[in-house]
């Protein structure tokens, strides 16, 4: 006989809440997609936005609109014939000058011949605005059309460089996104061997990405948030990787609880109760670590902080709300063909159990040997060269770099990218004289007053190529000789960028370590464990940096590391590398609270080993996809983070950390050791089982 309504057990809130959560996310996604698709509209392409805050080169960019013609990006066309230019070559350059007049920001000067008679130079001033790429493309097309046989024509200067970068990023986001989905799908299929389950992490990651992009767009549109070129590519990798990781960890705990509880709603409640702390701590670690970039001077670094944090939090919210709702809606069959049933025995001893018992035999020897391996890899980091020149900014030598080399062969080295010197002195003759008398200066152009008459701008051409050490020394000398002037553009910008990156490494890295350390203390309620975990993650970073440099130098043939790679690599590797240690050590603490220390360490490693390894593969794959990009910096970040995540997942987290935990014993948890309680193979304590009613609640 059916129970009366009065005596029927109340339906858990989750039975109705899951549908409300699903409907809410459908509505949010519908609203987010149009905003996310508009993200390219708020990308800021001005050079001043990416330059260091407060630097002289940044001030020059900010003062430029006060001069006639506004902000300019000259496109310099160089015509070279090794046997000497001919009348036909001169006619071609003059034809281009007349044809390009409609797109120029001001009159184009006649072609300037080189001293050796083998080259001509046409300087076309283009406006540095949203039309730059389009006009630079027209400039390149016009100069290449109808060229006399044997005449080498190249576009260089700021407009040429901007065009090369635009071509590199054009239509790259969609292929990168598709490759990311395919790679993550392959890893998920190998992990779960289910034709259906893999869809849920993918769907959740895609929704998180749309929500994150939509929030970034709205803040960029209405709150002035700076969104740099290339930011969306890093955001895609970060959000997709971290959302999938969180989904894998929740799925693994949910599968465990399904074996313990007859009702899937209660199983999900218990899974969320146990998984929430490490997942939220992970999101806090990554997002707060990214927000440490707000202390950076570099514009790109500064902007990545809040944008990355938005993406991480979007992934956290989606995985902790939408994914649980979908899982309980679909039921246990979503795991088909390996469906977890209530009362099923836990999985038999696996590979990570065997690894743990081998480590336990000689833990001290294991962690000492492991650190020796990391030290050997780290040694290669001492030979790193930092700072890519423009010829290696892209993985293939861009046309603008070839043009700059041709200019340097036939004109003063800084002809393609002159310095900009701005002074507020009423009489600029003293500054002009000091510039002309300075060593390393090839030519000083006529002073140009600002529109309000309060400033004077002077263009200075250096004798040496802009990327050379001699040119950098000349700029440093000029800044000392004329301290009241503001010197920017070209070589001055390169100096300011290098100084800002050095500042950011000194400031941001200690902040990130402090944030991660405090979160570890809060989660683990211990002091020794966080110190050891932080030490292993830092050692893992330097080992990955050394190994990556060997690959860059001898496999990729990169002459140097981009200035931003070391900091970006540290940020992602430390924040993300600590994640897996959080999941491992938090589970070990839980198990130690049920049994003795040694058994808890081995059980924690055995239970989390498979899912953390899968999560590491997913994250390494998402960042590894950056390796197919044509931008050297992106390739280097992708390789460094992927290699570091794999090293941390399969060696540091799985071997060194358990060995340290076993060797230190209960002192690992000092000063707050988790109290052991008698358990039944890791299931809830006997006392808790007595309190379990027929519906499976506690």
Short mmCIF file of C-alpha atoms in Angstrom, two decimals, residues 81-366:
data_model
loop_
_atom_site.label_atom_id
_atom_site.label_comp_id
_atom_site.label_asym_id
_atom_site.label_seq_id
_atom_site.Cartn_x
_atom_site.Cartn_y
_atom_site.Cartn_z
CA UNK A 81 68.60 46.46 -56.50
CA UNK A 82 72.06 45.04 -55.82
CA UNK A 83 73.45 46.40 -59.11
CA UNK A 84 72.10 49.91 -58.45
CA UNK A 85 68.64 51.43 -58.89
CA UNK A 86 67.52 52.20 -62.43
CA UNK A 87 65.29 54.93 -63.87
CA UNK A 88 62.50 52.34 -64.01
CA UNK A 89 62.95 51.70 -60.30
CA UNK A 90 62.71 55.42 -59.54
CA UNK A 91 59.60 55.66 -61.71
CA UNK A 92 58.02 52.75 -59.80
CA UNK A 93 58.69 54.44 -56.43
CA UNK A 94 57.28 57.75 -57.70
CA UNK A 95 54.17 56.00 -59.07
CA UNK A 96 53.62 54.40 -55.67
CA UNK A 97 53.98 57.77 -53.94
CA UNK A 98 51.20 59.29 -56.05
CA UNK A 99 48.95 56.22 -55.79
CA UNK A 100 49.28 56.04 -52.00
CA UNK A 101 48.56 59.72 -51.35
CA UNK A 102 44.81 59.13 -50.64
CA UNK A 103 45.50 56.77 -47.69
CA UNK A 104 48.38 58.77 -46.16
CA UNK A 105 47.80 60.92 -43.07
CA UNK A 106 49.90 63.76 -44.54
CA UNK A 107 51.88 64.47 -47.75
CA UNK A 108 54.39 61.79 -48.72
CA UNK A 109 57.95 62.96 -49.23
CA UNK A 110 59.72 61.97 -52.49
CA UNK A 111 61.64 58.65 -52.43
CA UNK A 112 64.97 59.04 -50.67
CA UNK A 113 67.98 57.37 -52.39
CA UNK A 114 70.66 55.59 -50.37
CA UNK A 115 74.27 56.77 -50.34
CA UNK A 116 75.45 53.69 -52.25
CA UNK A 117 72.86 54.17 -55.00
CA UNK A 118 71.39 50.67 -54.51
CA UNK A 119 68.17 51.50 -52.64
CA UNK A 120 65.23 53.88 -52.47
CA UNK A 121 63.11 54.56 -49.39
CA UNK A 122 59.50 55.74 -49.45
CA UNK A 123 58.09 56.85 -46.06
CA UNK A 124 54.27 56.71 -46.06
CA UNK A 125 52.72 58.18 -42.85
CA UNK A 126 49.60 56.17 -41.93
CA UNK A 127 47.15 56.95 -39.10
CA UNK A 128 47.63 54.66 -36.09
CA UNK A 129 43.95 53.78 -35.62
CA UNK A 130 41.53 50.97 -36.41
CA UNK A 131 42.18 51.40 -40.14
CA UNK A 132 45.92 50.73 -39.88
CA UNK A 133 45.86 47.07 -40.91
CA UNK A 134 43.64 47.77 -43.90
CA UNK A 135 45.75 50.70 -45.12
CA UNK A 136 49.01 48.85 -44.51
CA UNK A 137 47.66 46.01 -46.62
CA UNK A 138 46.85 48.43 -49.44
CA UNK A 139 50.33 49.92 -49.10
CA UNK A 140 51.95 46.49 -49.44
CA UNK A 141 49.74 45.50 -52.38
CA UNK A 142 50.42 48.75 -54.26
CA UNK A 143 54.18 48.58 -53.73
CA UNK A 144 54.37 44.95 -54.89
CA UNK A 145 52.22 45.46 -57.99
CA UNK A 146 54.03 45.95 -61.29
CA UNK A 147 57.53 45.77 -59.83
CA UNK A 148 60.38 45.80 -62.39
CA UNK A 149 62.26 42.51 -62.68
CA UNK A 150 65.08 42.16 -60.18
CA UNK A 151 63.82 44.89 -57.84
CA UNK A 152 63.37 43.66 -54.24
CA UNK A 153 60.52 45.56 -52.55
CA UNK A 154 59.74 45.22 -48.82
CA UNK A 155 57.36 46.97 -46.43
CA UNK A 156 58.76 47.67 -42.98
CA UNK A 157 58.45 50.28 -40.23
CA UNK A 158 55.65 50.29 -37.61
CA UNK A 159 52.94 49.77 -40.22
CA UNK A 160 54.76 46.77 -41.70
CA UNK A 161 55.24 45.22 -38.27
CA UNK A 162 51.57 45.77 -37.40
CA UNK A 163 50.50 44.14 -40.66
CA UNK A 164 52.68 41.08 -40.02
CA UNK A 165 51.23 40.65 -36.53
CA UNK A 166 47.70 41.11 -37.85
CA UNK A 167 48.29 38.48 -40.53
CA UNK A 168 49.63 36.08 -37.89
CA UNK A 169 46.56 36.44 -35.65
CA UNK A 170 44.02 36.61 -38.49
CA UNK A 171 41.48 33.78 -38.27
CA UNK A 172 43.68 31.87 -35.78
CA UNK A 173 41.29 31.81 -32.80
CA UNK A 174 38.69 29.52 -34.39
CA UNK A 175 41.16 26.82 -35.56
CA UNK A 176 42.89 26.93 -32.17
CA UNK A 177 39.53 26.50 -30.42
CA UNK A 178 38.59 23.55 -32.64
CA UNK A 179 41.96 21.86 -32.10
CA UNK A 180 41.57 22.37 -28.34
CA UNK A 181 38.16 20.68 -28.34
CA UNK A 182 39.45 17.74 -30.38
CA UNK A 183 42.47 17.23 -28.13
CA UNK A 184 40.45 17.48 -24.90
CA UNK A 185 37.82 15.12 -26.34
CA UNK A 186 40.49 12.54 -27.13
CA UNK A 187 41.86 12.69 -23.58
CA UNK A 188 38.38 12.40 -22.06
CA UNK A 189 37.51 9.42 -24.26
CA UNK A 190 40.70 7.67 -23.18
CA UNK A 191 39.98 8.50 -19.54
CA UNK A 192 36.34 7.43 -19.27
CA UNK A 193 35.95 5.17 -22.31
CA UNK A 194 32.36 6.36 -22.51
CA UNK A 195 30.72 7.56 -25.73
CA UNK A 196 28.56 10.08 -23.82
CA UNK A 197 30.18 11.24 -20.59
CA UNK A 198 32.92 13.24 -22.31
CA UNK A 199 30.29 15.65 -23.66
CA UNK A 200 29.46 17.10 -20.23
CA UNK A 201 32.93 18.52 -19.42
CA UNK A 202 33.20 19.88 -22.97
CA UNK A 203 29.78 21.56 -22.79
CA UNK A 204 30.53 23.04 -19.37
CA UNK A 205 33.92 24.37 -20.52
CA UNK A 206 32.36 25.90 -23.64
CA UNK A 207 29.66 27.63 -21.60
CA UNK A 208 32.24 28.87 -19.09
CA UNK A 209 34.26 30.31 -21.96
CA UNK A 210 31.22 32.10 -23.39
CA UNK A 211 30.31 33.53 -19.99
CA UNK A 212 33.89 34.62 -19.31
CA UNK A 213 34.20 36.27 -22.73
CA UNK A 214 30.85 38.00 -22.26
CA UNK A 215 31.88 39.46 -18.89
CA UNK A 216 35.22 40.62 -20.35
CA UNK A 217 33.39 42.26 -23.27
CA UNK A 218 30.94 44.08 -20.99
CA UNK A 219 33.74 45.34 -18.74
CA UNK A 220 35.80 46.39 -21.76
CA UNK A 221 32.82 48.16 -23.31
CA UNK A 222 31.42 49.91 -20.26
CA UNK A 223 34.15 49.91 -17.58
CA UNK A 224 37.29 50.60 -19.61
CA UNK A 225 38.90 47.19 -19.08
CA UNK A 226 41.95 46.88 -21.35
CA UNK A 227 41.82 43.85 -23.66
CA UNK A 228 45.06 43.28 -25.58
CA UNK A 229 45.70 41.45 -28.84
CA UNK A 230 46.23 37.74 -28.21
CA UNK A 231 44.43 37.85 -24.84
CA UNK A 232 41.52 35.72 -26.07
CA UNK A 233 43.87 32.92 -27.13
CA UNK A 234 45.39 32.62 -23.65
CA UNK A 235 41.93 32.94 -22.09
CA UNK A 236 40.61 30.09 -24.25
CA UNK A 237 43.40 27.76 -23.15
CA UNK A 238 43.11 28.75 -19.48
CA UNK A 239 39.31 28.49 -19.19
CA UNK A 240 38.98 25.32 -21.24
CA UNK A 241 41.78 23.57 -19.39
CA UNK A 242 40.83 24.59 -15.88
CA UNK A 243 37.07 24.01 -16.37
CA UNK A 244 37.71 20.52 -17.67
CA UNK A 245 40.05 19.83 -14.75
CA UNK A 246 37.44 20.84 -12.20
CA UNK A 247 34.84 18.74 -14.03
CA UNK A 248 37.11 15.68 -13.94
CA UNK A 249 37.70 16.05 -10.21
CA UNK A 250 34.00 16.43 -9.43
CA UNK A 251 33.12 13.47 -11.69
CA UNK A 252 35.66 11.25 -9.94
CA UNK A 253 34.25 12.05 -6.49
CA UNK A 254 30.66 11.66 -7.72
CA UNK A 255 31.48 8.20 -9.07
CA UNK A 256 32.84 7.23 -5.66
CA UNK A 257 29.74 8.47 -3.85
CA UNK A 258 27.39 6.68 -6.28
CA UNK A 259 28.83 3.39 -4.99
CA UNK A 260 28.04 4.44 -1.42
CA UNK A 261 24.56 5.96 -1.81
CA UNK A 262 21.44 4.52 -3.47
CA UNK A 263 20.12 7.97 -4.36
CA UNK A 264 22.11 9.96 -6.92
CA UNK A 265 20.98 13.29 -5.44
CA UNK A 266 22.50 12.38 -2.10
CA UNK A 267 25.59 11.06 -3.85
CA UNK A 268 26.01 14.42 -5.59
CA UNK A 269 25.48 16.29 -2.32
CA UNK A 270 28.27 14.29 -0.69
CA UNK A 271 30.51 14.70 -3.75
CA UNK A 272 30.07 18.46 -3.63
CA UNK A 273 30.68 18.50 0.12
CA UNK A 274 34.03 16.74 -0.26
CA UNK A 275 35.18 18.21 -3.57
CA UNK A 276 34.12 21.82 -3.01
CA UNK A 277 36.99 22.77 -0.67
CA UNK A 278 39.91 21.74 -2.92
CA UNK A 279 38.19 22.97 -6.10
CA UNK A 280 37.32 26.36 -4.59
CA UNK A 281 40.81 26.61 -3.12
CA UNK A 282 42.23 25.83 -6.54
CA UNK A 283 40.13 28.54 -8.19
CA UNK A 284 41.15 30.97 -5.47
CA UNK A 285 44.81 30.10 -5.99
CA UNK A 286 44.71 30.66 -9.73
CA UNK A 287 42.46 33.73 -9.73
CA UNK A 288 44.27 35.49 -6.87
CA UNK A 289 47.60 34.56 -8.44
CA UNK A 290 46.45 36.19 -11.67
CA UNK A 291 45.22 39.25 -9.80
CA UNK A 292 48.77 39.69 -8.50
CA UNK A 293 49.48 40.95 -12.02
CA UNK A 294 47.69 44.17 -11.05
CA UNK A 295 51.03 45.09 -9.45
CA UNK A 296 52.74 44.74 -12.85
CA UNK A 297 53.99 47.64 -14.95
CA UNK A 298 53.62 45.94 -18.33
CA UNK A 299 50.29 46.71 -19.95
CA UNK A 300 49.76 43.15 -21.23
CA UNK A 301 50.63 41.63 -17.84
CA UNK A 302 48.43 44.11 -16.01
CA UNK A 303 45.46 43.36 -18.29
CA UNK A 304 45.83 39.57 -18.09
CA UNK A 305 45.27 39.62 -14.31
CA UNK A 306 41.58 40.54 -14.13
CA UNK A 307 40.70 38.90 -17.45
CA UNK A 308 42.26 35.59 -16.44
CA UNK A 309 40.60 35.74 -13.01
CA UNK A 310 37.23 36.30 -14.68
CA UNK A 311 37.75 33.21 -16.83
CA UNK A 312 38.76 31.04 -13.85
CA UNK A 313 35.76 32.14 -11.77
CA UNK A 314 33.44 31.52 -14.72
CA UNK A 315 34.77 27.97 -14.95
CA UNK A 316 34.34 27.45 -11.20
CA UNK A 317 30.73 28.67 -11.12
CA UNK A 318 29.69 26.61 -14.14
CA UNK A 319 31.31 23.39 -12.93
CA UNK A 320 29.96 23.72 -9.39
CA UNK A 321 26.37 24.47 -10.48
CA UNK A 322 25.56 23.39 -14.03
CA UNK A 323 27.59 20.17 -14.10
CA UNK A 324 26.02 18.73 -10.90
CA UNK A 325 22.56 19.56 -12.26
CA UNK A 326 23.26 17.81 -15.57
CA UNK A 327 24.74 14.75 -13.87
CA UNK A 328 21.75 14.15 -11.61
CA UNK A 329 19.33 14.86 -14.48
CA UNK A 330 20.94 12.23 -16.71
CA UNK A 331 21.36 9.71 -13.89
CA UNK A 332 23.83 6.89 -13.52
CA UNK A 333 23.57 5.75 -17.15
CA UNK A 334 25.67 8.74 -18.24
CA UNK A 335 28.70 6.64 -17.14
CA UNK A 336 27.78 3.82 -19.54
CA UNK A 337 29.24 1.28 -20.15
CA UNK A 338 30.96 1.35 -16.71
CA UNK A 339 27.97 2.39 -14.61
CA UNK A 340 28.68 2.75 -10.85
CA UNK A 341 26.02 0.90 -8.83
CA UNK A 342 25.19 1.28 -5.17
CA UNK A 343 27.15 -1.27 -3.19
CA UNK A 344 29.78 -1.91 -5.87
CA UNK A 345 33.19 -2.70 -4.47
CA UNK A 346 35.82 0.04 -4.86
CA UNK A 347 38.17 -0.38 -7.83
CA UNK A 348 40.91 -2.93 -7.37
CA UNK A 349 44.46 -1.83 -6.70
CA UNK A 350 45.67 0.24 -9.64
CA UNK A 351 48.89 1.62 -11.02
CA UNK A 352 49.08 4.51 -8.55
CA UNK A 353 48.63 2.15 -5.61
CA UNK A 354 51.62 0.18 -6.83
CA UNK A 355 53.62 3.39 -7.33
CA UNK A 356 52.75 4.48 -3.79
CA UNK A 357 53.90 1.24 -2.18
CA UNK A 358 57.19 1.36 -4.08
CA UNK A 359 57.73 4.93 -2.88
CA UNK A 360 56.87 3.89 0.68
CA UNK A 361 59.69 1.34 0.67
CA UNK A 362 62.37 4.09 0.54
CA UNK A 363 60.73 7.52 0.61
CA UNK A 364 63.86 9.50 1.50
CA UNK A 365 65.86 8.02 -1.35
CA UNK A 366 62.97 8.75 -3.72
#
